[in-house]
């Protein structure tokens, strides 16, 4: 008998300081034992049997390991570390092959776990390379089932069950741990050779992860996809591939997930070549990447295609150059050209194909988003480019990150498929009923929450407050947004009294919300107003908001404590039921009608937002949607004939980026030529001619 792949096998067995058998490697414990023997497939001779202990960094052995192996920390403390043991392994195997007159060999192990789940992950974490022989091996269980189809399934096979099937001795107590296993495996191989079995299809471990595009038309088997959660935000596809070292990831099979702002959210979808590899990946649940543990769950092919799949020919052409390192550039000036980007990168970072190696991300109307992707032919050029992180191009600093083909698809899909006006935008003028105006003055009846998770919402804050929720003033929760309109991590809460605010600050200070502790400070309504209007509150005191500065403050709004009131018919366009979360009731009843928030139409006041007078201030959504109206108010609201109805979604439009001196005339002129439908509102609310001229909405338009 001869093997088509090599003329010898090296039968290999190992054990870790933790789990044994089917759970080998699932607990990240280090290798502590290697036993091996060379088998000549031509002459059916064997070389010397070698047993080598391995000194682990952590010598704390599990109870199962102590019981099964009989090894002790004292004995392992005198052993050599793994890198030295692997060097000895190569030397001794070469010596045995010379004695047998052979030159090539292939490893043969009991299943996949020792090679894929122990040796490859551990050497990757310890930053040394395995020799080429560990990238090809025979799985004795699969070979045995191929030779003896009537035997147990591959998943249920063990060395003992295979020996029992062949009638071999199975008394493990006669030999040292590891020695019996290797001798029995050799005996099983000789029995298979006597049946003219040929070892022809070895298992392979990929040397490196291959990048590549994925089309939405592809069929992805859901049994091959996992979701990894808890990744460091700066991790790349290569980092994820390294975490799954030893397992074969499909080409282009790492898709980093992005949040609604286009930033990585710490999750990734990974597609493996088959379900067997996926099942092994699931065993790495809560294994560590650096100091962080990574959660691994099942996912579906649809989820993978949603993130990684693409249909753009431009993207497909850009990603057609294989084995390229992709870098994402963010924050580019909107006027930046290909020449500007190439000049920014410089000669030390040559881009693959020059201009063809650049891909600018644009909106559907062709406007630039400030993002671009760049291809580099090797790791050295990519590293040189990453050194330019936060260097200046024009008047802006540029962020550079490692990226993936899936991220390119995801970013392009998001920008190109996003409707110009996806949903009804948040109104510029928030609705606040007159009895519940934002507090002012020096009474310290408010609290400030600092360090909130960026994903925290009103629900999370109310849950965080616990029993103190009942002491919050109606409409008294104010989220503070940053200049980009994203959560800043701060919020203000108006309490019913200064004593209640003091108690909340004492009780909730440094209490945990999700995975972060939140600081809670008592403050006054005046201090809260300063921050909500764009000012700053810190240890140095109060800095006034831009709208209070003399050069920016319009005469009509010199004092922001005064509420600006617009006609009730205009206020009807901003009904809270459609713009805010659904009303929360203490006790919901199936028979009871849905609770609504009651707003007297004759007294509705709208506090003007100050965005017209300084760029992108914080805004303050309120909890009006969470305050249930009295039952009588529900009936009154339902029976009122004058209650206005919200127009169709998309009728209200928010304009950003207006010049500070823009007036009504300029806005109307801007929309000249578009179709207006004033009659759409006549049946809903009574509008004066002046109000109608301002509030009429176009049927179709493009937001620039």
XYZ file of C-alpha atoms in Angstrom:
704
model
C 0.000 0.000 0.000
C 1.229 3.466 -0.749
C -0.232 6.822 0.125
C -0.597 9.372 -2.594
C 0.225 12.294 -0.281
C 3.288 10.999 1.609
C 5.053 7.774 2.434
C 4.824 8.084 6.235
C 2.408 9.148 8.953
C 3.262 10.771 12.275
C 0.599 9.678 14.740
C 0.093 12.558 17.166
C -1.747 12.804 20.485
C -1.949 15.714 22.948
C -3.656 16.942 26.104
C -4.257 20.316 27.736
C -4.427 21.475 31.346
C -8.212 21.637 31.094
C -10.970 19.747 29.307
C -10.398 16.358 27.731
C -12.090 14.442 24.913
C -14.889 16.170 22.986
C -14.280 19.487 24.813
C -10.554 19.622 24.171
C -9.531 23.232 23.547
C -12.950 24.710 24.377
C -11.663 26.282 27.617
C -8.519 27.944 26.181
C -6.244 25.894 28.445
C -2.682 25.369 27.303
C -1.072 22.222 25.898
C 0.809 20.166 28.497
C 1.524 16.869 26.699
C 2.569 15.660 23.234
C 3.079 12.015 22.272
C 3.986 10.878 18.754
C 5.322 7.992 16.649
C 6.317 7.668 12.980
C 4.593 4.968 10.878
C 6.109 3.794 7.554
C 3.183 3.143 5.205
C 5.319 1.023 2.823
C 7.007 -1.391 5.197
C 4.490 -1.012 8.035
C 7.335 -0.303 10.427
C 7.286 2.238 13.242
C 9.829 4.595 14.682
C 10.544 5.391 18.315
C 7.582 6.472 20.450
C 8.231 9.912 21.968
C 6.496 11.531 24.932
C 7.170 15.137 25.852
C 5.708 17.245 28.639
C 5.044 20.918 27.912
C 5.471 23.691 30.460
C 2.375 25.886 30.407
C 2.287 29.499 31.562
C -0.511 28.515 33.950
C 0.234 25.265 35.761
C -3.122 25.127 37.535
C -4.488 21.784 36.286
C -8.201 21.008 36.206
C -9.547 18.109 38.259
C -10.358 16.179 35.084
C -6.828 16.670 33.790
C -5.291 15.450 37.049
C -7.574 12.419 37.129
C -7.155 11.372 33.499
C -3.492 12.179 32.889
C -1.964 11.691 36.325
C 0.246 14.745 35.702
C 1.168 17.245 38.417
C 2.197 20.921 38.379
C 5.520 19.962 39.902
C 6.356 17.620 37.042
C 5.260 20.113 34.396
C 7.330 22.846 36.029
C 10.492 21.046 34.929
C 9.363 20.677 31.295
C 10.263 22.803 28.268
C 7.935 25.502 26.879
C 5.866 24.802 23.773
C 8.179 26.455 21.226
C 11.134 24.343 22.389
C 9.021 21.161 22.392
C 7.908 21.810 18.800
C 11.532 22.277 17.736
C 12.390 18.941 19.349
C 9.382 17.387 17.618
C 10.679 18.427 14.175
C 14.196 17.218 14.917
C 13.121 13.837 16.281
C 10.673 13.205 13.422
C 13.390 13.973 10.856
C 15.761 11.600 12.658
C 13.195 8.766 12.724
C 12.413 9.264 9.009
C 16.097 8.869 8.149
C 16.265 5.621 10.099
C 13.230 4.314 8.179
C 14.605 5.600 4.871
C 11.713 7.999 4.259
C 11.612 11.705 3.487
C 8.002 12.940 3.688
C 5.260 12.585 6.247
C 1.772 13.745 7.178
C 0.359 14.122 10.660
C -2.486 11.860 11.778
C -4.493 12.797 14.863
C -7.534 11.558 16.719
C -10.064 14.037 15.305
C -9.754 17.746 14.550
C -9.427 19.272 18.000
C -5.720 18.891 18.767
C -4.629 20.592 15.545
C -7.398 23.136 15.009
C -8.530 24.014 18.531
C -5.319 23.699 20.541
C -2.073 24.001 18.572
C -3.041 26.729 16.092
C -4.846 29.044 18.546
C -2.160 28.710 21.234
C 0.788 29.350 18.939
C -1.054 32.313 17.414
C -1.557 33.868 20.851
C 2.081 33.246 21.757
C 3.223 34.791 18.472
C 5.284 32.025 16.953
C 4.718 30.113 13.740
C 3.914 26.450 13.337
C 5.864 24.513 10.748
C 4.165 23.578 7.483
C 3.447 20.032 8.617
C 0.722 21.312 10.983
C -1.334 22.717 8.096
C -2.086 19.273 6.622
C -3.211 16.238 8.604
C -5.385 13.142 8.501
C -8.371 12.806 10.794
C -8.216 9.195 11.958
C -11.914 9.159 12.810
C -12.942 10.153 9.270
C -10.488 7.719 7.695
C -11.768 4.933 9.955
C -15.402 5.613 9.025
C -14.447 5.643 5.336
C -12.715 2.273 5.725
C -15.472 0.797 7.934
C -18.797 2.434 6.882
C -20.805 0.330 9.319
C -18.947 1.774 12.320
C -20.286 4.593 14.483
C -20.594 8.098 13.066
C -17.496 10.273 12.986
C -18.884 12.517 15.729
C -19.335 9.550 18.103
C -15.980 7.910 17.412
C -13.175 7.750 20.005
C -9.928 5.827 20.105
C -11.573 3.336 22.464
C -14.682 2.757 20.310
C -12.541 2.252 17.197
C -10.373 -0.263 19.060
C -13.457 -2.081 20.342
C -14.871 -2.262 16.811
C -11.660 -3.998 15.675
C -11.403 -6.181 18.771
C -8.183 -4.578 20.008
C -7.116 -4.367 23.656
C -8.711 -1.391 25.387
C -7.184 -1.469 28.895
C -5.728 2.020 29.230
C -4.293 1.298 32.683
C -1.562 -0.891 31.168
C 0.264 2.122 29.692
C 1.030 5.716 30.612
C -1.443 8.358 29.567
C -0.803 9.264 25.950
C 1.321 6.221 25.252
C -1.682 3.869 25.143
C -3.534 6.264 22.854
C -0.697 6.472 20.300
C -0.029 2.718 20.323
C -3.729 2.005 19.827
C -3.958 4.535 16.966
C -0.985 2.836 15.269
C -2.689 -0.565 15.638
C -5.890 0.872 14.112
C -3.901 2.245 11.149
C -2.294 -1.160 10.524
C -5.751 -2.783 10.561
C -6.967 -0.241 8.009
C -3.909 -0.857 5.813
C -4.704 -4.559 5.868
C -8.084 -3.642 4.361
C -6.229 -1.840 1.522
C -7.282 1.564 2.823
C -5.518 4.462 1.116
C -4.869 7.791 2.859
C -5.576 10.237 0.035
C -7.674 13.179 1.301
C -5.970 15.030 4.140
C -7.543 17.858 6.116
C -6.042 21.278 5.453
C -5.711 24.447 7.521
C -5.597 27.713 5.605
C -2.357 29.639 5.977
C -4.071 33.029 5.777
C -7.455 34.592 5.404
C -8.366 35.552 1.830
C -10.313 38.727 1.200
C -12.837 39.064 -1.592
C -16.242 40.487 -2.550
C -19.591 38.876 -1.915
C -22.617 39.269 -4.155
C -26.177 39.468 -2.861
C -27.074 36.830 -5.443
C -24.880 34.233 -3.730
C -26.410 31.460 -1.663
C -24.979 31.329 1.847
C -25.657 28.260 3.976
C -26.933 29.343 7.385
C -25.109 26.373 8.926
C -21.774 28.039 8.121
C -22.262 31.507 9.695
C -21.601 32.787 13.214
C -21.898 36.163 14.911
C -18.956 37.344 17.030
C -19.819 39.987 19.619
C -17.624 42.099 21.910
C -14.828 42.779 19.431
C -12.498 45.727 20.024
C -13.691 48.578 17.795
C -10.322 48.804 16.024
C -10.175 45.078 15.157
C -9.808 44.213 11.465
C -10.790 41.157 9.448
C -7.267 39.797 9.928
C -7.620 40.143 13.709
C -10.865 38.188 13.580
C -9.278 35.549 11.344
C -6.472 35.271 13.884
C -9.010 34.749 16.673
C -10.384 31.802 14.672
C -6.912 30.544 13.737
C -7.005 26.867 12.778
C -10.488 27.107 11.277
C -11.096 27.709 7.588
C -12.992 30.939 6.910
C -14.559 31.279 3.474
C -13.044 33.772 1.054
C -14.327 37.222 1.997
C -16.116 35.602 4.919
C -15.509 38.274 7.587
C -18.115 41.046 7.671
C -17.659 43.769 10.287
C -20.991 45.228 11.384
C -21.559 48.985 11.483
C -23.936 51.026 13.622
C -26.369 53.664 12.393
C -23.564 56.241 12.332
C -21.412 54.045 10.069
C -18.989 53.097 12.839
C -18.103 49.572 13.915
C -20.303 48.301 16.706
C -18.083 45.500 18.022
C -19.823 42.719 16.106
C -18.916 40.704 13.034
C -20.476 37.951 10.965
C -18.077 35.195 9.941
C -18.737 32.623 7.249
C -16.844 29.309 7.320
C -16.271 26.825 4.527
C -18.582 24.188 6.030
C -20.787 23.444 9.017
C -18.061 21.401 10.734
C -15.818 24.446 10.911
C -18.755 26.555 12.140
C -19.438 24.088 14.959
C -15.796 24.271 16.032
C -16.020 28.080 15.988
C -18.996 27.961 18.368
C -16.745 26.149 20.854
C -14.666 29.338 21.072
C -17.496 31.163 22.821
C -15.990 33.554 25.389
C -12.425 32.923 24.260
C -10.252 35.998 24.531
C -8.969 38.531 22.031
C -6.391 40.379 24.064
C -8.052 41.162 27.389
C -11.618 40.954 26.029
C -13.725 37.832 25.798
C -15.638 37.332 22.572
C -19.141 35.910 22.447
C -19.860 33.553 19.544
C -23.400 32.711 18.416
C -25.124 31.124 15.455
C -26.235 33.428 12.645
C -27.983 33.023 9.293
C -26.936 33.352 5.686
C -29.482 36.141 5.221
C -27.828 38.161 7.964
C -24.441 37.690 6.339
C -25.660 38.771 2.899
C -27.390 41.789 4.395
C -24.045 42.965 5.774
C -21.532 41.690 3.207
C -23.504 41.351 -0.026
C -23.396 43.996 -2.728
C -24.749 44.704 -6.183
C -22.672 47.686 -7.295
C -20.499 47.064 -10.357
C -18.174 49.834 -9.211
C -17.575 48.081 -5.907
C -17.146 44.700 -7.601
C -14.513 46.159 -9.909
C -12.764 47.864 -7.000
C -12.648 44.620 -5.011
C -11.712 42.442 -7.986
C -8.014 42.886 -7.138
C -7.482 40.025 -4.701
C -5.218 39.846 -1.649
C -5.139 43.608 -1.226
C -5.033 45.434 2.102
C -7.996 47.819 2.373
C -7.776 51.078 4.329
C -10.773 53.284 5.059
C -10.312 57.059 5.086
C -12.882 59.120 6.954
C -13.326 62.878 7.252
C -12.119 63.866 3.786
C -12.984 67.390 2.623
C -15.967 67.273 0.278
C -13.835 68.957 -2.380
C -11.028 66.381 -2.134
C -9.995 64.812 -5.458
C -8.141 61.625 -6.281
C -4.957 63.659 -6.744
C -5.412 65.183 -3.275
C -5.736 61.754 -1.658
C -2.739 60.328 -3.536
C -0.705 63.378 -2.543
C -1.780 62.985 1.086
C -0.635 59.346 1.153
C 2.667 60.166 -0.545
C 5.231 57.992 -2.332
C 5.840 55.813 0.739
C 2.259 54.501 0.438
C 1.792 53.635 -3.254
C -1.849 52.874 -3.999
C -2.551 49.756 -6.054
C -3.381 50.862 -9.585
C -3.079 54.551 -8.743
C -6.471 56.219 -9.118
C -8.114 52.835 -9.739
C -7.218 51.875 -6.186
C -9.384 54.667 -4.757
C -13.110 54.412 -4.155
C -14.979 57.519 -2.965
C -18.247 56.916 -1.126
C -21.065 59.133 -2.382
C -24.725 59.768 -1.790
C -27.222 58.702 -4.479
C -27.184 62.241 -5.901
C -23.402 62.146 -6.314
C -22.430 64.289 -3.315
C -19.350 63.045 -1.426
C -19.771 61.661 2.084
C -16.198 62.287 3.181
C -15.351 58.569 3.170
C -13.065 56.692 0.798
C -11.451 53.262 0.551
C -7.881 52.671 -0.619
C -6.137 49.489 -1.805
C -2.534 48.637 -0.944
C -0.627 45.676 -2.312
C 1.173 44.734 0.905
C 1.108 45.131 4.653
C 4.114 47.479 4.665
C 2.370 50.094 2.513
C -0.784 49.815 4.617
C 1.207 50.342 7.823
C 2.823 53.449 6.336
C -0.630 54.778 5.481
C -1.970 54.116 8.992
C 0.843 56.264 10.399
C -0.900 59.231 8.765
C -3.926 58.784 11.031
C -5.285 62.226 12.008
C -2.873 64.139 9.773
C -4.287 67.215 8.043
C -5.646 67.374 4.489
C -6.861 70.839 3.617
C -8.268 72.070 6.910
C -9.458 68.713 8.232
C -7.752 65.845 9.994
C -8.217 62.463 8.322
C -8.938 59.224 10.168
C -7.519 55.999 8.730
C -8.591 52.488 9.710
C -8.127 48.968 8.476
C -11.155 47.822 6.556
C -12.600 44.802 4.813
C -14.356 43.975 1.569
C -17.556 43.397 3.536
C -17.273 46.833 5.136
C -16.848 48.416 1.703
C -20.065 46.721 0.578
C -21.872 47.663 3.765
C -20.916 51.339 3.634
C -21.779 51.629 -0.058
C -25.075 49.791 0.437
C -26.012 52.092 3.277
C -25.333 55.336 1.460
C -26.617 54.252 -1.949
C -29.812 52.622 -0.698
C -30.775 55.209 1.911
C -33.820 57.215 0.811
C -33.300 60.939 0.674
C -36.013 61.441 3.292
C -36.268 58.012 4.993
C -38.681 58.896 7.787
C -40.445 61.821 9.294
C -37.608 63.913 10.756
C -37.575 65.083 14.333
C -39.215 68.510 14.438
C -36.984 71.499 14.887
C -39.552 72.866 17.348
C -40.198 70.400 20.206
C -43.670 70.338 21.691
C -43.853 71.372 25.342
C -47.227 71.917 27.017
C -47.446 75.284 28.782
C -47.697 74.013 32.382
C -44.374 72.181 32.040
C -41.849 74.719 30.825
C -38.134 74.057 31.217
C -37.112 75.170 34.683
C -34.976 78.216 35.303
C -33.562 79.857 38.402
C -31.069 78.873 41.047
C -33.122 76.243 42.895
C -31.161 72.978 42.677
C -34.124 70.797 41.763
C -32.444 69.116 38.771
C -29.878 66.346 38.377
C -27.289 65.818 35.695
C -26.408 62.302 34.465
C -22.939 62.012 33.002
C -21.312 58.984 31.356
C -24.453 57.390 29.912
C -23.934 54.609 27.350
C -24.366 56.085 23.880
C -27.097 53.538 23.188
C -29.102 54.568 26.265
C -32.604 55.890 25.683
C -35.418 57.319 27.789
C -36.473 53.815 28.839
C -32.991 53.059 30.165
C -32.892 56.309 32.142
C -36.286 55.691 33.716
C -35.223 52.166 34.658
C -31.959 53.551 36.044
C -33.878 56.019 38.251
C -35.916 53.202 39.775
C -38.396 54.338 42.442
C -37.371 57.946 41.925
C -39.124 57.931 38.535
C -42.317 59.037 40.257
C -40.568 62.195 41.460
C -39.652 63.369 37.941
C -41.568 66.367 36.661
C -43.671 65.732 33.565
C -41.546 66.249 30.449
C -38.534 66.466 32.725
C -36.005 64.177 31.010
C -33.683 65.947 28.577
C -31.105 64.068 26.492
C -28.112 66.161 25.418
C -26.781 65.606 21.901
C -23.380 66.590 20.551
C -22.611 68.735 17.525
C -23.214 65.802 15.182
C -26.666 65.189 16.637
C -25.548 62.012 18.422
C -25.946 61.181 22.123
C -23.240 62.916 24.152
C -23.548 60.677 27.197
C -25.232 63.433 29.248
C -28.814 63.987 30.328
C -30.679 66.341 32.657
C -33.695 65.431 34.772
C -36.064 67.879 36.440
C -37.233 66.640 39.850
C -40.255 67.862 41.811
C -38.113 69.460 44.518
C -34.542 70.139 45.528
C -34.795 67.466 48.228
C -35.820 64.865 45.663
C -32.898 65.874 43.439
C -30.495 65.558 46.379
C -31.804 62.081 47.245
C -31.471 60.886 43.639
C -27.910 62.212 43.382
C -26.974 60.375 46.575
C -28.699 57.121 45.646
C -27.809 56.804 41.972
C -24.298 58.300 41.813
C -21.947 55.806 40.136
C -24.732 53.265 39.727
C -24.289 50.937 36.727
C -26.270 51.323 33.505
C -25.531 48.455 31.153
C -21.727 48.121 31.339
C -20.933 51.677 32.469
C -21.225 53.532 35.743
C -23.093 56.832 35.576
C -22.248 59.937 37.582
C -25.216 61.848 39.025
C -24.896 65.452 40.220
C -27.423 67.882 41.650
C -27.771 71.134 39.697
C -30.110 74.052 39.118
C -32.513 74.790 36.284
C -30.309 77.667 35.185
C -27.296 75.389 34.866
C -29.375 72.850 32.953
C -30.612 75.532 30.564
C -27.098 76.720 29.840
C -26.037 73.238 28.718
C -29.234 72.505 26.780
C -28.791 75.744 24.860
C -25.205 74.931 23.903
C -23.197 76.264 26.840
C -20.756 74.275 28.945
C -20.853 73.386 32.619
C -17.583 72.303 34.223
C -15.396 72.907 37.254
C -14.448 76.352 35.952
C -18.077 77.455 36.066
C -20.638 78.263 33.388
C -19.827 79.268 29.821
C -22.788 80.904 28.040
C -24.287 79.279 24.959
C -23.538 80.844 21.567
C -27.087 82.114 21.292
C -26.417 84.329 24.349
C -23.332 85.950 22.890
C -23.917 89.524 21.688
C -22.602 88.851 18.181
C -25.011 85.956 17.601
C -28.076 86.761 19.659
C -30.970 88.057 17.529
C -32.910 90.940 19.040
C -36.149 88.984 19.303
C -34.530 86.231 21.379
C -32.240 88.113 23.707
C -33.425 86.135 26.726
C -33.946 82.458 26.119
C -36.104 82.012 29.207
C -39.036 83.498 27.296
C -40.967 80.956 25.303
C -41.704 81.738 21.679
C -45.288 80.935 20.817
C -46.569 80.180 17.332
C -50.203 79.831 16.269
C -52.084 76.779 17.471
C -52.878 75.769 13.884
C -49.153 75.551 13.154
C -48.576 73.569 16.320
C -50.994 70.972 15.021
C -48.367 69.749 12.605
C -46.244 68.509 15.492
C -48.397 65.953 17.206
C -46.475 63.984 19.825
C -48.095 60.646 19.073
C -46.204 60.405 15.792
C -42.955 62.108 16.788
C -42.262 60.525 20.166
C -42.241 56.992 21.616
C -45.513 55.352 22.456
C -47.180 56.331 25.690
C -46.315 54.239 28.722
C -49.133 53.448 31.124
C -48.681 52.014 34.627
C -51.273 49.287 34.078
C -52.341 48.454 30.561
C -55.714 46.822 29.980
C -56.759 44.934 26.884
C -60.170 46.536 27.003
C -58.936 50.050 27.673
C -58.343 52.372 24.726
C -54.713 53.272 24.017
C -53.441 56.122 26.178
C -52.641 59.402 24.505
C -50.980 62.584 25.637
C -53.451 65.437 26.017
C -52.504 68.824 24.596
C -55.096 71.631 24.685
C -55.043 72.977 21.147
C -55.935 76.464 22.281
C -52.876 76.799 24.509
C -50.174 74.800 22.748
C -46.777 76.522 23.026
C -43.709 75.636 20.954
C -40.296 76.600 22.255
C -38.147 77.728 19.362
C -34.913 75.835 18.828
C -31.826 78.009 18.599
C -30.111 76.133 15.787
C -30.648 79.100 13.493
C -28.204 81.171 15.504
C -25.280 78.854 16.098
C -24.237 75.604 14.439
C -25.428 72.230 15.714
C -26.261 72.841 19.403
C -27.452 70.108 21.773
C -31.180 69.488 21.619
C -33.554 68.273 24.248
C -36.125 65.576 23.474
C -38.587 65.286 26.343
C -40.542 62.513 27.923
C -43.946 63.818 26.880
C -44.669 60.533 25.137
C -44.203 58.678 28.394
C -46.712 60.701 30.429
C -50.161 59.146 30.248
C -53.119 61.469 30.019
C -55.997 61.231 32.500
C -58.837 58.979 31.300
C -61.126 61.989 30.945
C -58.608 63.692 28.738
C -58.534 60.644 26.486
C -62.258 60.862 25.890
C -62.092 64.596 25.423
C -59.296 64.294 22.931
C -61.142 61.608 21.004
C -64.404 63.549 20.858
C -62.941 66.962 20.053
C -63.884 67.944 16.518
C -61.124 70.496 16.239
C -58.308 68.083 17.053
C -55.789 68.345 14.234
C -54.466 65.269 12.488
C -50.869 64.691 11.497
C -50.246 64.897 7.753
C -48.749 61.986 5.849
C -45.166 60.966 6.762
C -42.632 62.836 4.702
C -44.621 66.086 4.630
C -42.349 67.685 7.208
C -38.791 68.374 6.175
C -35.818 69.448 8.251
C -33.208 71.603 6.496
C -29.634 71.560 7.779
C -26.678 73.675 6.792
C -28.610 76.894 6.153
C -26.649 80.172 6.156
C -27.162 81.999 9.438
C -28.771 85.008 7.733
C -31.326 82.933 5.791
C -34.871 84.260 5.886
C -38.291 82.947 4.890
C -38.016 84.492 1.440
C -34.779 82.638 0.672
C -36.245 79.303 1.798
C -39.339 79.691 -0.380
C -37.163 80.713 -3.299
C -35.019 77.629 -2.736
C -38.042 75.356 -3.330
C -39.305 77.307 -6.321
C -40.456 74.978 -9.112
C -41.653 72.147 -6.837
C -45.295 71.146 -6.549
C -47.151 72.209 -3.434
C -50.491 70.872 -2.311
C -52.135 73.408 0.022
C -55.440 71.597 -0.227
C -53.965 68.593 1.559
C -54.227 70.472 4.854
C -57.520 72.293 4.429
C -59.496 69.357 5.749
C -57.189 68.910 8.694
C -56.593 72.319 10.249
C -57.653 75.897 9.684
C -54.605 77.797 8.419
C -54.201 81.464 7.881
C -52.778 82.464 4.501
C -49.489 83.376 6.161
C -49.265 80.073 7.998
C -50.190 78.132 4.836
C -47.422 79.817 2.863
C -44.888 78.656 5.422
C -46.177 75.176 6.188
C -47.172 73.863 2.751
C -45.081 70.803 1.951
C -43.921 69.540 -1.455
C -45.062 66.167 -2.752
C -41.628 65.179 -4.037
C -38.312 66.847 -3.534
C -34.630 66.243 -3.048
C -32.978 67.295 0.231
C -29.620 68.913 -0.515
